[in-house]
PDB file of C-alpha atoms and ligand atoms in Angstrom:
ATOM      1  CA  UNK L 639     -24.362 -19.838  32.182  1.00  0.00           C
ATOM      2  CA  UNK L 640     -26.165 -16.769  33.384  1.00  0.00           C
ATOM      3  CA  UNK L 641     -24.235 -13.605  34.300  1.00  0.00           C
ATOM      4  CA  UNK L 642     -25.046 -11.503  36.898  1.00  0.00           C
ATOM      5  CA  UNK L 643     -23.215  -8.026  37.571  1.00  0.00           C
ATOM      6  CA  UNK L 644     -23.635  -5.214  40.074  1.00  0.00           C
ATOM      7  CA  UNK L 645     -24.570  -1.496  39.764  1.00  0.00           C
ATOM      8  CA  UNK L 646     -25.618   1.214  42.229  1.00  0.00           C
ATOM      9  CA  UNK L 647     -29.092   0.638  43.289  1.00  0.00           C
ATOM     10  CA  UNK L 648     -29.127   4.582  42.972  1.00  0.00           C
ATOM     11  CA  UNK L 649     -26.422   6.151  40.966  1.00  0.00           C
ATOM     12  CA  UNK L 650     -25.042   9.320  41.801  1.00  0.00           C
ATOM     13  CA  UNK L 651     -24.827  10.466  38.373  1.00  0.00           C
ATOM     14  CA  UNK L 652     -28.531  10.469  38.147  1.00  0.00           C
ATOM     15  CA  UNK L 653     -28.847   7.966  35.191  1.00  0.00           C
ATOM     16  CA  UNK L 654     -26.171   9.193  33.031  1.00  0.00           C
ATOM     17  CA  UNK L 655     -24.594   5.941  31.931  1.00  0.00           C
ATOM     18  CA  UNK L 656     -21.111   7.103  33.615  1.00  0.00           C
ATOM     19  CA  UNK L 657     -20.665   4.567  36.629  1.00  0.00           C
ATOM     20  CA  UNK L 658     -18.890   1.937  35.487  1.00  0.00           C
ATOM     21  CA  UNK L 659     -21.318  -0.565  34.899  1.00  0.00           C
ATOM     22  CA  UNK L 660     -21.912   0.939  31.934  1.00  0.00           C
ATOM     23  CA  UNK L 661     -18.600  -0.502  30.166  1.00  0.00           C
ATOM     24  CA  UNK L 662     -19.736  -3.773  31.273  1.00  0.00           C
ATOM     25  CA  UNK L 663     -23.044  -3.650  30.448  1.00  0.00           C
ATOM     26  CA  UNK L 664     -22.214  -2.252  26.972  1.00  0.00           C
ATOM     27  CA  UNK L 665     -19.560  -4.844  26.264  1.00  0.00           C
ATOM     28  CA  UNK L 666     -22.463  -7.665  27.251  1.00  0.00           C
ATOM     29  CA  UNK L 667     -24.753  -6.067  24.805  1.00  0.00           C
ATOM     30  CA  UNK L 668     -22.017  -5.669  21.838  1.00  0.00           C
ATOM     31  CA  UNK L 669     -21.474  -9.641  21.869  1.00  0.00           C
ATOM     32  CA  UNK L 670     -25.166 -10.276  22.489  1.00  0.00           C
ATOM     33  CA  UNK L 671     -24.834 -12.121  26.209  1.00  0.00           C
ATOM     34  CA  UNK L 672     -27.612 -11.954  28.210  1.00  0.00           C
ATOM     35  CA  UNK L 673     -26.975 -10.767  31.924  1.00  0.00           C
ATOM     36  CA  UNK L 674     -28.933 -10.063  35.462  1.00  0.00           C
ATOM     37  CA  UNK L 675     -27.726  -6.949  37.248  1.00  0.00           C
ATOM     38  CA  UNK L 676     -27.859  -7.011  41.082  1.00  0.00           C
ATOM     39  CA  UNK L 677     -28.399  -3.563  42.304  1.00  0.00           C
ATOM     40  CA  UNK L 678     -26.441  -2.431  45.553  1.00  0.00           C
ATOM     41  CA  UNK L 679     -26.961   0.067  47.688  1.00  0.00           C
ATOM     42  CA  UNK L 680     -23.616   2.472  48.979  1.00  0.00           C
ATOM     43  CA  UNK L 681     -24.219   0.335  52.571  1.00  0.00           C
ATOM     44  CA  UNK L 682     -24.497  -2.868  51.162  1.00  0.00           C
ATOM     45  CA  UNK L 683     -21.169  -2.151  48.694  1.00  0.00           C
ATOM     46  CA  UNK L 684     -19.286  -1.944  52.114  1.00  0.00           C
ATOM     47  CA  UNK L 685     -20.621  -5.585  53.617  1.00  0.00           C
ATOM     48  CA  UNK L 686     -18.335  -8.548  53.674  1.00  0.00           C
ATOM     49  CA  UNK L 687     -21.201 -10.140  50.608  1.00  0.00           C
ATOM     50  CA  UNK L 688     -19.849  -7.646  48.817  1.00  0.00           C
ATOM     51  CA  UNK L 689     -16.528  -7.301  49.905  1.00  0.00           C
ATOM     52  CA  UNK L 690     -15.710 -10.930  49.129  1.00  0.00           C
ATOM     53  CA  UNK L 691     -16.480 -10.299  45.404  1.00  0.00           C
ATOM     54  CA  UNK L 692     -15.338  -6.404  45.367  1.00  0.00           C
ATOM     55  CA  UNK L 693     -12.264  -6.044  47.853  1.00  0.00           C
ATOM     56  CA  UNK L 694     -12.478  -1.895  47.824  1.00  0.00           C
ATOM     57  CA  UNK L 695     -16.595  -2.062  48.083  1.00  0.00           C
ATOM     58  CA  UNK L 696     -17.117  -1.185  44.667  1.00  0.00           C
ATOM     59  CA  UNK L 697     -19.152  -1.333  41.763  1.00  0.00           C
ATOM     60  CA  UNK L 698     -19.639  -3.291  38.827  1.00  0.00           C
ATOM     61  CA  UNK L 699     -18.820  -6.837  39.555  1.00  0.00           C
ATOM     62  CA  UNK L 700     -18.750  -9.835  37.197  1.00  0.00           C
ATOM     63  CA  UNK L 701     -20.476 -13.374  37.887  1.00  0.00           C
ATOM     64  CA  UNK L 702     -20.792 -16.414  36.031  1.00  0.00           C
ATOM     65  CA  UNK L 703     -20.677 -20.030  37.064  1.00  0.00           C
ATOM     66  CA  UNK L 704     -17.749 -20.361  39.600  1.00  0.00           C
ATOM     67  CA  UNK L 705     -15.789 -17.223  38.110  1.00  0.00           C
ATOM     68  CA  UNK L 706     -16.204 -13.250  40.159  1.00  0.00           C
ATOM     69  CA  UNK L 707     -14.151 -10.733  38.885  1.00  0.00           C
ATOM     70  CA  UNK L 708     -14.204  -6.915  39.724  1.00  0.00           C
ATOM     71  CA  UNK L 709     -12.590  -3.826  37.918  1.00  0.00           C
ATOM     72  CA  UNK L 710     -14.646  -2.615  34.636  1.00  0.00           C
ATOM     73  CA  UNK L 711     -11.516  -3.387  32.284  1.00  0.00           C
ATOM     74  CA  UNK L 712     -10.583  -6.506  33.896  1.00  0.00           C
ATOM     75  CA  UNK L 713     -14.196  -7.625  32.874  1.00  0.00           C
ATOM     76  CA  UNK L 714     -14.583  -6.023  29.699  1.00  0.00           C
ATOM     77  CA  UNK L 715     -11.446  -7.918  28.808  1.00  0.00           C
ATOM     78  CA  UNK L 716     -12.959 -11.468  29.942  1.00  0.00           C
ATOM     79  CA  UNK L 717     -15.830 -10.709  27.828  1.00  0.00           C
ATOM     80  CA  UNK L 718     -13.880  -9.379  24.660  1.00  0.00           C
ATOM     81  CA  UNK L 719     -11.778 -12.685  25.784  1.00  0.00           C
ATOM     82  CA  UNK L 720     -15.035 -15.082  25.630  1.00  0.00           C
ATOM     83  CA  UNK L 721     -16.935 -14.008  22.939  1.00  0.00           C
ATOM     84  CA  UNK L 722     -16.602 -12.701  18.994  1.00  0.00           C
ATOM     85  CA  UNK L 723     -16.665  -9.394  18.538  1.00  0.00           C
ATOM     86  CA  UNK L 724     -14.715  -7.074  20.145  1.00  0.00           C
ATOM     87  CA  UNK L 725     -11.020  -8.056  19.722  1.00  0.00           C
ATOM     88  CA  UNK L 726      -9.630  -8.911  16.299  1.00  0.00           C
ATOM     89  CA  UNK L 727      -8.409 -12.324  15.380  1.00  0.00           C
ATOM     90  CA  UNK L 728      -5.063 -11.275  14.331  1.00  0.00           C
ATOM     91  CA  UNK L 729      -3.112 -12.131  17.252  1.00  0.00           C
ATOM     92  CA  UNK L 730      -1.289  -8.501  16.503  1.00  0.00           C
ATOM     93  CA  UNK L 731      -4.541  -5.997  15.895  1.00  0.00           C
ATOM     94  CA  UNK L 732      -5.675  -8.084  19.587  1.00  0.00           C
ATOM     95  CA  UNK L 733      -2.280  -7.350  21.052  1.00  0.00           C
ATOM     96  CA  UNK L 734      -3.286  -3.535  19.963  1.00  0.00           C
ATOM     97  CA  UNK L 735      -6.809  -3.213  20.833  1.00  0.00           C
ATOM     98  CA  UNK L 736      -5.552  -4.401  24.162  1.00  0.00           C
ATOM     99  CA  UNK L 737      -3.274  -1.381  24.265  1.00  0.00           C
ATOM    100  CA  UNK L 738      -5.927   1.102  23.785  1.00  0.00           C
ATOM    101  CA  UNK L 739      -8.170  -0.604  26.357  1.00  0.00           C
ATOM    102  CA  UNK L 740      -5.197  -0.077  28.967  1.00  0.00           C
ATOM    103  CA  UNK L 741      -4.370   3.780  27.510  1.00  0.00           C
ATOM    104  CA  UNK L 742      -8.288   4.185  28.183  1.00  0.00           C
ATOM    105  CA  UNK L 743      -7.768   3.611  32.011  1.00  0.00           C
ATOM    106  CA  UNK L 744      -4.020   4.241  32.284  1.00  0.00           C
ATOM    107  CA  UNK L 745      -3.194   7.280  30.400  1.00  0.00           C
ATOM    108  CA  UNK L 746      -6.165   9.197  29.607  1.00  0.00           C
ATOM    109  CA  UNK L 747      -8.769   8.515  32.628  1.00  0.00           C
ATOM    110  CA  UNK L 748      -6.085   9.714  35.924  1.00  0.00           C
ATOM    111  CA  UNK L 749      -6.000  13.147  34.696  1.00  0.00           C
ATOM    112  CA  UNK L 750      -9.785  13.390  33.987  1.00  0.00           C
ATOM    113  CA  UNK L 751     -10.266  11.281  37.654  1.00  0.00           C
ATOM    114  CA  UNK L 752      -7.604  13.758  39.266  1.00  0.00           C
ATOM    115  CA  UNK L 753     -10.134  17.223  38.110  1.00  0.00           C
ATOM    116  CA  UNK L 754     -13.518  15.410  39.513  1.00  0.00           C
ATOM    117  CA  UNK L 755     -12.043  14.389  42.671  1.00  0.00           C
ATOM    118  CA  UNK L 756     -10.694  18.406  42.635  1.00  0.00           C
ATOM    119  CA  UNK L 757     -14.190  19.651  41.605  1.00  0.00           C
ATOM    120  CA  UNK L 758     -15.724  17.436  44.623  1.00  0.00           C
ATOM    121  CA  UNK L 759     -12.956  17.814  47.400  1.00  0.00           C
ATOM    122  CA  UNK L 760     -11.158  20.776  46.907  1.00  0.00           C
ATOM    123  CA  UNK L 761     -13.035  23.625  45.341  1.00  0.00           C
ATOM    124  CA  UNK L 762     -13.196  25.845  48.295  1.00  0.00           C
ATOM    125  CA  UNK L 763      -9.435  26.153  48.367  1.00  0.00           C
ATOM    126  CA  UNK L 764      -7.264  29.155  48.177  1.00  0.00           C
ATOM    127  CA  UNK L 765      -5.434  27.204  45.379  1.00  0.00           C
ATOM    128  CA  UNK L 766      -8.286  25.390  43.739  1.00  0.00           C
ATOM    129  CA  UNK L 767      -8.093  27.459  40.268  1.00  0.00           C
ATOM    130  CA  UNK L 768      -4.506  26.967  40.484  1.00  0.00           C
ATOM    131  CA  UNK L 769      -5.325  23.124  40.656  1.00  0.00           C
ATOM    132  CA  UNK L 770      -8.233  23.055  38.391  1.00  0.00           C
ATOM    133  CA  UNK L 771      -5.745  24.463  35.416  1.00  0.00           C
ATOM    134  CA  UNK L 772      -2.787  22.644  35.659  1.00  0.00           C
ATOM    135  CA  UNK L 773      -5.433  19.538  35.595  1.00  0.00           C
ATOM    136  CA  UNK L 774      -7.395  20.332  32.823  1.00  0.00           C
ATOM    137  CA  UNK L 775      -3.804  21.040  30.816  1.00  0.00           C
ATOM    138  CA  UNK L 776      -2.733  17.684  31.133  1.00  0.00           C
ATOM    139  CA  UNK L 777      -6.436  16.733  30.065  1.00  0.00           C
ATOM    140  CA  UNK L 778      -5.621  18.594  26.811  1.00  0.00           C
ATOM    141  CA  UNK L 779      -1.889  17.109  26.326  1.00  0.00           C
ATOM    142  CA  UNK L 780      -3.172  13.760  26.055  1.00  0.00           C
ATOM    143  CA  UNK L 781      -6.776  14.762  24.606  1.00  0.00           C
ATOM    144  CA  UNK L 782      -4.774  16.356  21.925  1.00  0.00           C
ATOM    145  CA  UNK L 783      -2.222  13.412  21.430  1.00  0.00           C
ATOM    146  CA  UNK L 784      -5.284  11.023  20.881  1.00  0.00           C
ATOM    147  CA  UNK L 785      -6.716  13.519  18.384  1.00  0.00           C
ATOM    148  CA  UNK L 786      -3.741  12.976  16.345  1.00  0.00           C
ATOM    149  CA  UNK L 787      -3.750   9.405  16.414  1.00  0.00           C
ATOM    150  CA  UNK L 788      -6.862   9.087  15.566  1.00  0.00           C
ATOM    151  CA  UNK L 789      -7.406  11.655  12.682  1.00  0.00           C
ATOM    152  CA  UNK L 790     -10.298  10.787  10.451  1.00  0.00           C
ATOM    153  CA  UNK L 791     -10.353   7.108  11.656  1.00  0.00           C
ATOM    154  CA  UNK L 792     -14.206   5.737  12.679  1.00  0.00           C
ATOM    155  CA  UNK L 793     -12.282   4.233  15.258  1.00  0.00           C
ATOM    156  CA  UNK L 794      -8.994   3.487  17.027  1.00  0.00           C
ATOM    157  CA  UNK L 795      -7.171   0.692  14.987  1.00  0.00           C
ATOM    158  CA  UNK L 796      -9.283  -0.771  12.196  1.00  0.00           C
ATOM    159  CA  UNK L 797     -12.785  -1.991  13.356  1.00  0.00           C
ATOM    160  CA  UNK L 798     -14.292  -1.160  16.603  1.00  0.00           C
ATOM    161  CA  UNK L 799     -12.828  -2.960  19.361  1.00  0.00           C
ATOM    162  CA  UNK L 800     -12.942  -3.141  23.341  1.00  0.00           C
ATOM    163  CA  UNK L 801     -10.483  -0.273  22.809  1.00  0.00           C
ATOM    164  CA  UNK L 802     -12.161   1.982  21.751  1.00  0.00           C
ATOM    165  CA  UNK L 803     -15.283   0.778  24.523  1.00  0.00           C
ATOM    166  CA  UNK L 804     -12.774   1.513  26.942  1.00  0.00           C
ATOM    167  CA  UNK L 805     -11.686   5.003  25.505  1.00  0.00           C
ATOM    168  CA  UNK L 806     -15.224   5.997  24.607  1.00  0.00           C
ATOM    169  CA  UNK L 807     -16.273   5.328  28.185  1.00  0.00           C
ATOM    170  CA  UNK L 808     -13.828   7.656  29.812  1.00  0.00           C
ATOM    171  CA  UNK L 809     -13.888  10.341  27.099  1.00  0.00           C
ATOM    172  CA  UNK L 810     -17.833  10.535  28.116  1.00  0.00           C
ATOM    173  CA  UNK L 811     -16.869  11.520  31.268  1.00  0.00           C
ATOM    174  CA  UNK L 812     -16.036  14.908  29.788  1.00  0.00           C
ATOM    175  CA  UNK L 813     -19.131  15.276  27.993  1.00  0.00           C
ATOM    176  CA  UNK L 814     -20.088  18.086  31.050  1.00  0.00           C
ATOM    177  CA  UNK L 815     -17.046  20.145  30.334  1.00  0.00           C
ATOM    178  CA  UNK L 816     -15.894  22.181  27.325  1.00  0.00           C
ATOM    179  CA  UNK L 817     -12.639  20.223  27.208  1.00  0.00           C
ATOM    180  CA  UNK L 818     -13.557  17.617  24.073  1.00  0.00           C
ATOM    181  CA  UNK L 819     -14.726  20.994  21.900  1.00  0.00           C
ATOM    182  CA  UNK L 820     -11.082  21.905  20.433  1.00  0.00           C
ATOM    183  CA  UNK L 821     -11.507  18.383  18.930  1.00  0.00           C
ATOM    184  CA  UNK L 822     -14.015  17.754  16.416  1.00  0.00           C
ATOM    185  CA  UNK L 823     -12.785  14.516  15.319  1.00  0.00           C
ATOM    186  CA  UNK L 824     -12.839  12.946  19.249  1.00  0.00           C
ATOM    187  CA  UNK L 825     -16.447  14.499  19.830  1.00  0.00           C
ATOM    188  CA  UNK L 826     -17.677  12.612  16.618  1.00  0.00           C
ATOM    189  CA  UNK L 827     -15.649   9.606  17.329  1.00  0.00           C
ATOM    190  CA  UNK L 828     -17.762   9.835  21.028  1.00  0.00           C
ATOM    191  CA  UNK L 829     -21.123  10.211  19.321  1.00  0.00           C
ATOM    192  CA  UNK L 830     -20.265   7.194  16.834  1.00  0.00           C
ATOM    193  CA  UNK L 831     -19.848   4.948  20.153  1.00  0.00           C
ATOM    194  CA  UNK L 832     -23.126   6.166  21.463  1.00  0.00           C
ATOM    195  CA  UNK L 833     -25.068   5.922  18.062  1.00  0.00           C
ATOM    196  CA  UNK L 834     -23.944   2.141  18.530  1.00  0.00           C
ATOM    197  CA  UNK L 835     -27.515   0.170  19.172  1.00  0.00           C
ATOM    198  CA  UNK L 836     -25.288  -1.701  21.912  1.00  0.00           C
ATOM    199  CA  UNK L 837     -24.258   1.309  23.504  1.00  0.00           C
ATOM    200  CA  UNK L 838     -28.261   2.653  23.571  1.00  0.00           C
ATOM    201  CA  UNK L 839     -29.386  -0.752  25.003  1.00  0.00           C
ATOM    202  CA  UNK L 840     -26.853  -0.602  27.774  1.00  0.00           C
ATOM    203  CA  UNK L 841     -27.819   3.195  28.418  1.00  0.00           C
ATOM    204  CA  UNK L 842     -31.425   2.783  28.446  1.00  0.00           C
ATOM    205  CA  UNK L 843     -31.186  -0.662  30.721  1.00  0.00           C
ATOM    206  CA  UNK L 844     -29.098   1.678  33.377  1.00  0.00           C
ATOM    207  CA  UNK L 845     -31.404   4.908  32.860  1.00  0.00           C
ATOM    208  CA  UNK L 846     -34.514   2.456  33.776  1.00  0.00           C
ATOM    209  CA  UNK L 847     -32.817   1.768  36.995  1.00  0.00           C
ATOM    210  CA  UNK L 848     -32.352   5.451  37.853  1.00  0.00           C
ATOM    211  CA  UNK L 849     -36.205   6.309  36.606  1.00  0.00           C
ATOM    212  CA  UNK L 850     -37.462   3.180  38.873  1.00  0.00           C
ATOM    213  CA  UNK L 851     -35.375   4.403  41.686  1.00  0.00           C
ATOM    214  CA  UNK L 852     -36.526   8.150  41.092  1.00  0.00           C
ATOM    215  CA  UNK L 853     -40.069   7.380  41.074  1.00  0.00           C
ATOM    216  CA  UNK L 854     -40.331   4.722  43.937  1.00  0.00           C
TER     217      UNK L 854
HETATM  218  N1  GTB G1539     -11.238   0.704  39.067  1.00  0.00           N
HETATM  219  C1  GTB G1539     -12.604   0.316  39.377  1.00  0.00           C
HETATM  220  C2  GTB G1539     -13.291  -0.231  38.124  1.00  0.00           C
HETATM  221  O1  GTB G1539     -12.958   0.243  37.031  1.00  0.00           O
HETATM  222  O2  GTB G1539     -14.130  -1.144  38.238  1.00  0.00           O
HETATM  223  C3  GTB G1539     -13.318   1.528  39.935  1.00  0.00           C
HETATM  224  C4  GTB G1539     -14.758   1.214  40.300  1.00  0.00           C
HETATM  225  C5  GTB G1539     -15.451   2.451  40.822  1.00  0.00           C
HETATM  226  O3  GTB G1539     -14.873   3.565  40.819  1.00  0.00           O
HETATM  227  N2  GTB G1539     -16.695   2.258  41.258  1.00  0.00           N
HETATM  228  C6  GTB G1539     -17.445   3.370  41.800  1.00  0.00           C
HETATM  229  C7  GTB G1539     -18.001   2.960  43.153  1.00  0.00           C
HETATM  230  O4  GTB G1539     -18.478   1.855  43.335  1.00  0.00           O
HETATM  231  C8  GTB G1539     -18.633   3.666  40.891  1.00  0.00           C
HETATM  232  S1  GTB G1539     -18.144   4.107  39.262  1.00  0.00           S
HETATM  233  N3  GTB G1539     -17.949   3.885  44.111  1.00  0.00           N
HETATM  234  C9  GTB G1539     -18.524   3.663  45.425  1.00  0.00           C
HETATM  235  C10 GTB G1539     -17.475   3.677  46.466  1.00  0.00           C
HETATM  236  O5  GTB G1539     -16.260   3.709  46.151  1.00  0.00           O
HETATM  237  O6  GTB G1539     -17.858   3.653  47.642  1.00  0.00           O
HETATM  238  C11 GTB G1539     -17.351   5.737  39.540  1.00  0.00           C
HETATM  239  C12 GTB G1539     -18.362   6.841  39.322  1.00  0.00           C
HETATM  240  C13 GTB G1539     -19.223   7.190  40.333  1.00  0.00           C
HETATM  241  C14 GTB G1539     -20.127   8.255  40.126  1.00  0.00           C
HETATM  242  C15 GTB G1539     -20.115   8.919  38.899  1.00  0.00           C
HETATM  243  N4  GTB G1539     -21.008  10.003  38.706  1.00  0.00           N
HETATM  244  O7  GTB G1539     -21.824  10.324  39.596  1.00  0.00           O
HETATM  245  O8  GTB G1539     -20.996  10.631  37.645  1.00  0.00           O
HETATM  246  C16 GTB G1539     -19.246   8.545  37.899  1.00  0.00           C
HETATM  247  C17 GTB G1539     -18.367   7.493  38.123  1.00  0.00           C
END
């Protein structure tokens, strides 16, 4: 059954791979499944099309056969779920790859969320530094928890998993900041995820959308 997801038909972050089709599309290319991508425009993300298969008018969705899903971990899941490759077979390494998939988006991604939306909404306020620091510290407590878990591990627990997709994914959205440098072994374990020829085939699929875009 063909897939079919959605991504901006111009992304805001100007082909960087950090919208979050880029989980998706990653995931799809780790496990070898085909897919179409739909690309949406920020007026058509808010039209009841879209609405019916994205409640908040959001990007990415998921579509295959009779089954739409939205939310990037939701659908990374499905597809860890469907195909070989990115959970474990031991019922108890899954159960744990799982975990790290949720830590990704739970634990580690609302502080990092919390200092764009500052950057974007609130850096002309009297209090912005004030903000900006107590932010980025709570960045660190958990960047520097993870750093400790994951010592000089390739990867989260055992093989590469959805998990460490997940975490990857949202640790790249620091790449613009200084806040991975005090830890060497998260910055390597972020290249390792890119160096993945899944992870290059996913970026270079979304970068030819930007270029195409750019130069129409
Ligand atoms: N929880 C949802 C999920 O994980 O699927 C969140 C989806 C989401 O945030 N989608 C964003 C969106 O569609 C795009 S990815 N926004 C349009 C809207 O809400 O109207 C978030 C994003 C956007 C831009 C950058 N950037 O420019 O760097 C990075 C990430």
């Amino acid at each position: 059954m063909t897939v079919t997801i959605t991504a901006f038909e111009r992304s805001p972050d100007r082909g960087k791979g950090l919208a979050r089709d880029m989980p998706v599309r990653w995931a799809l290319e780790e496990v070898g499944q085909p897919y179409r991508v739909r690309l949406v425009s920020f007026e058509a993300l808010k039209q009841p099309a879209h609405l019916a298969l994205q409640p908040f008018g959001q990007i990415p969705t998921f579509e295959e056969g009779d089954l739409a899903l939205f939310e990037s971990g939701a659908i990374v899941f499905h597809i860890a779920q469907h195909h070989g490759g990115l959970l474990p077979d031991d019922a108890d390494a899954r159960a744990r790859a799982i975990a790290w998939m949720f830590a990704a988006q739970a634990t580690i991604e609302p502080p990092i969320v919390d200092r764009e939306a500052a950057r974007f909404l609130e850096s002309d306020k009297s209090w912005y530094e004030e903000r900006r620091s107590g932010v980025e510290r709570r960045i660190s407590r958990r960047l520097g928890d993870l750093s400790a878990r994951l010592g000089d591990a390739d990867w989260l627990d055992g093989a590469f998993s959805a998990g460490d997709l997940m975490m990857i994914t949202v640790l790249r959205r620091l790449e613009s900041s200084d806040l991975l440098n005090p830890y060497p072994n998260l910055l390597a374990y972020v290249a390792r995820g890119k160096a993945r020829p899944a992870f290059q085939r996913a970026f270079d699929a979304q970068l030819a959308v930007f270029t195409a875009a750019a130069s129409g």
